[in-house]
Amino acid sequence: SIRAFKPERFYTVILNCKGITLSSERMDEKEKAEVLSGECGLVGQVLIVDACKKEKQEKAPALFDLTNLQREANRRLGYTAQQTLDYTQSLYEKKLVSYPRTDSRFLTEDMENTIPGIIAKAEKIVNGKATENKNIKSVINGKKVTDHHAIIPTASVDKANLEELPSGEREVLKLIATRLLEAVSAPCRYMETVIDADCNGHQFKAKGKQVIDEGWK
């Protein structure tokens, strides 16, 4: 489906109204957009039909399984799937991360008491911190763990000398540690504003958001 996808050009009319950017619906013909733009230019004003604000949350991402680690390493570091597996396997053999060939993104209940200590060690690796309010239970679900739990740093990760690790292994280890800190952190909270407007009988819309608490981000 992705390979067969053919992008199609579309047009929108943008109205800048004293700090609010309103956008029309998409149109498949440039001429239609030009006509609408001309009409709104002649009218010179818009009517705000509705405006609402809602507080929303963006939950922290789940822990890594192998596939998601490979995707993230490719997106952020440019590593191939095989490179990421090789780096993670080497880290596993050095007892710095858990078993890499897993399709689970959760931990088991018997690990809950050990996670705070691993979080503290992960914070040292990435020189960053999880949020003050941590939700460790969000990463615990034994029913969703098959043969192996999600990929996380091990309890002995603080014994690693990052400077001595090959650069690829070091960067993958930081990714894994960072994801643990993200996964147990509070959600990102933001206020979303949606404005509906009318210009000469045509609908326009604006969306904006203001972060209240960055949380895991």
XYZ file of C-alpha atoms in Angstrom:
217
model
C 0.000 0.000 0.000
C 2.821 2.399 0.853
C 4.821 1.509 -2.270
C 1.727 1.976 -4.484
C 0.831 5.325 -2.938
C 0.820 8.240 -5.372
C 0.959 11.706 -3.812
C -1.675 14.136 -5.020
C -1.238 17.888 -5.024
C -3.750 19.919 -3.053
C -4.280 23.586 -2.226
C -5.444 25.487 0.848
C -6.140 29.151 1.492
C -4.420 30.618 4.545
C -5.812 33.686 6.295
C -3.589 35.546 8.763
C -5.844 37.293 11.269
C -3.943 39.183 13.957
C -1.945 36.253 15.260
C -4.430 33.535 14.309
C -3.668 31.513 11.194
C -6.854 30.087 9.667
C -6.760 27.373 7.026
C -9.439 26.362 4.527
C -10.324 22.808 3.582
C -8.128 21.133 0.992
C -8.946 21.707 -2.659
C -7.751 19.687 -5.616
C -7.746 22.617 -8.067
C -5.543 25.672 -7.754
C -8.159 27.815 -9.503
C -10.717 27.108 -6.742
C -8.204 28.178 -4.122
C -7.419 31.372 -6.029
C -11.133 32.243 -6.286
C -11.641 31.669 -2.558
C -8.556 33.714 -1.734
C -9.858 36.583 -3.876
C -13.300 36.449 -2.258
C -11.893 36.544 1.263
C -9.560 39.364 0.280
C -12.538 41.438 -0.891
C -14.615 40.673 2.223
C -11.672 41.508 4.448
C -13.052 39.904 7.596
C -13.964 36.572 9.144
C -16.618 35.526 11.623
C -15.474 33.339 14.532
C -18.188 30.668 14.735
C -16.770 28.621 17.593
C -13.705 28.486 19.829
C -12.952 25.866 22.445
C -10.095 24.917 24.724
C -9.396 21.449 26.067
C -6.636 20.055 28.217
C -5.132 16.965 26.629
C -2.368 14.503 27.404
C 0.227 12.679 25.353
C 1.231 9.512 27.146
C 4.830 8.420 27.429
C 5.959 5.850 24.847
C 6.229 2.192 25.811
C 9.553 0.447 26.398
C 11.491 -0.941 23.458
C 11.047 -4.320 21.894
C 13.586 -5.153 19.196
C 11.513 -3.856 16.272
C 10.789 -0.503 17.878
C 14.405 -0.106 18.963
C 15.519 -0.749 15.381
C 13.058 1.823 14.049
C 14.131 4.465 16.545
C 17.834 3.810 15.945
C 17.263 4.145 12.212
C 15.259 7.351 12.592
C 17.585 9.058 15.042
C 20.986 7.518 14.333
C 20.711 6.175 10.784
C 21.569 2.593 11.809
C 20.243 -0.345 9.826
C 18.162 -2.993 11.567
C 21.107 -5.403 11.488
C 23.511 -2.836 12.922
C 21.133 -2.116 15.791
C 20.713 -5.818 16.523
C 24.478 -6.345 16.467
C 25.127 -3.412 18.818
C 22.379 -4.506 21.204
C 23.540 -8.132 21.154
C 27.048 -6.993 22.058
C 25.667 -4.875 24.920
C 23.712 -7.922 26.107
C 26.837 -10.072 26.067
C 28.554 -7.385 28.159
C 25.609 -7.627 30.606
C 24.645 -3.984 30.062
C 21.153 -4.527 28.586
C 18.555 -7.272 28.753
C 17.987 -9.883 26.037
C 17.437 -8.076 22.709
C 15.428 -10.570 20.649
C 12.080 -9.787 22.233
C 8.681 -8.726 20.963
C 7.461 -7.492 24.348
C 7.289 -3.859 25.471
C 6.537 -4.543 29.145
C 8.183 -5.933 32.283
C 6.944 -8.580 34.713
C 5.507 -7.891 38.161
C 8.492 -9.436 39.977
C 10.733 -6.693 38.503
C 8.785 -3.766 39.955
C 10.982 -3.332 43.047
C 14.218 -3.352 41.035
C 13.150 -0.690 38.517
C 13.821 2.414 40.713
C 17.472 1.391 41.040
C 17.813 0.833 37.285
C 16.144 4.204 36.625
C 18.786 5.914 38.797
C 21.554 4.208 36.828
C 19.922 5.087 33.497
C 19.787 8.744 34.569
C 23.565 8.731 35.037
C 24.120 7.194 31.603
C 22.164 9.870 29.734
C 22.903 12.697 32.202
C 19.180 13.390 32.458
C 16.256 12.623 34.705
C 12.815 11.086 34.602
C 10.011 13.285 35.904
C 9.652 13.606 39.665
C 6.328 11.761 39.547
C 7.127 8.339 38.141
C 4.599 5.772 36.974
C 6.505 2.512 37.215
C 3.298 0.471 37.062
C 2.753 1.712 33.502
C 5.631 -0.488 32.277
C 4.553 -3.567 34.283
C 2.253 -6.100 32.648
C 3.296 -9.726 32.851
C 0.368 -10.802 30.671
C 1.943 -8.994 27.728
C 5.393 -10.530 28.238
C 6.049 -13.649 26.182
C 9.473 -15.328 26.394
C 11.447 -12.180 27.230
C 10.538 -8.791 28.662
C 11.214 -5.389 27.057
C 14.758 -4.186 26.423
C 16.093 -2.155 29.357
C 19.480 -1.471 30.959
C 20.577 -4.084 33.492
C 21.417 -3.546 37.147
C 25.122 -3.705 36.264
C 24.945 -0.990 33.604
C 26.634 1.532 35.893
C 29.816 -0.537 35.691
C 30.192 0.350 32.019
C 32.783 2.889 30.939
C 30.909 4.674 28.154
C 34.117 6.091 26.710
C 35.452 2.578 26.154
C 32.352 1.346 24.325
C 32.292 1.507 20.510
C 30.293 4.549 19.419
C 27.443 2.468 17.972
C 26.985 0.516 21.188
C 27.228 3.671 23.259
C 24.494 5.442 21.276
C 22.157 2.427 21.354
C 22.685 2.086 25.109
C 21.745 5.751 25.539
C 18.604 5.191 23.443
C 17.566 2.252 25.614
C 18.272 4.151 28.845
C 16.433 7.236 27.602
C 13.383 5.195 26.645
C 13.204 3.710 30.142
C 13.225 7.216 31.635
C 10.552 8.371 29.171
C 8.339 5.330 29.739
C 8.088 5.822 33.513
C 7.658 9.601 33.332
C 4.466 11.632 33.605
C 2.435 12.367 30.448
C 2.944 15.582 28.516
C 0.000 17.879 29.298
C -1.083 20.634 26.927
C -4.007 22.933 26.225
C -5.417 22.584 22.705
C -7.416 25.433 21.179
C -9.649 24.873 18.139
C -11.210 27.814 16.299
C -13.880 27.513 13.600
C -14.439 30.541 11.385
C -16.474 31.581 8.380
C -15.400 33.809 5.509
C -18.008 34.543 2.866
C -19.757 31.221 3.497
C -16.565 29.145 3.496
C -15.243 27.251 6.506
C -11.839 27.888 8.006
C -10.170 26.301 11.002
C -7.212 26.977 13.284
C -5.575 24.704 15.836
C -2.981 25.552 18.410
C -1.563 24.053 21.549
C 0.225 25.376 24.595
C 2.284 22.999 26.711
C 1.354 23.045 30.403
C 3.788 20.381 31.582
C 6.350 18.767 29.277
C 6.304 15.556 31.300
C 8.203 12.761 29.542
C 9.150 15.056 26.691
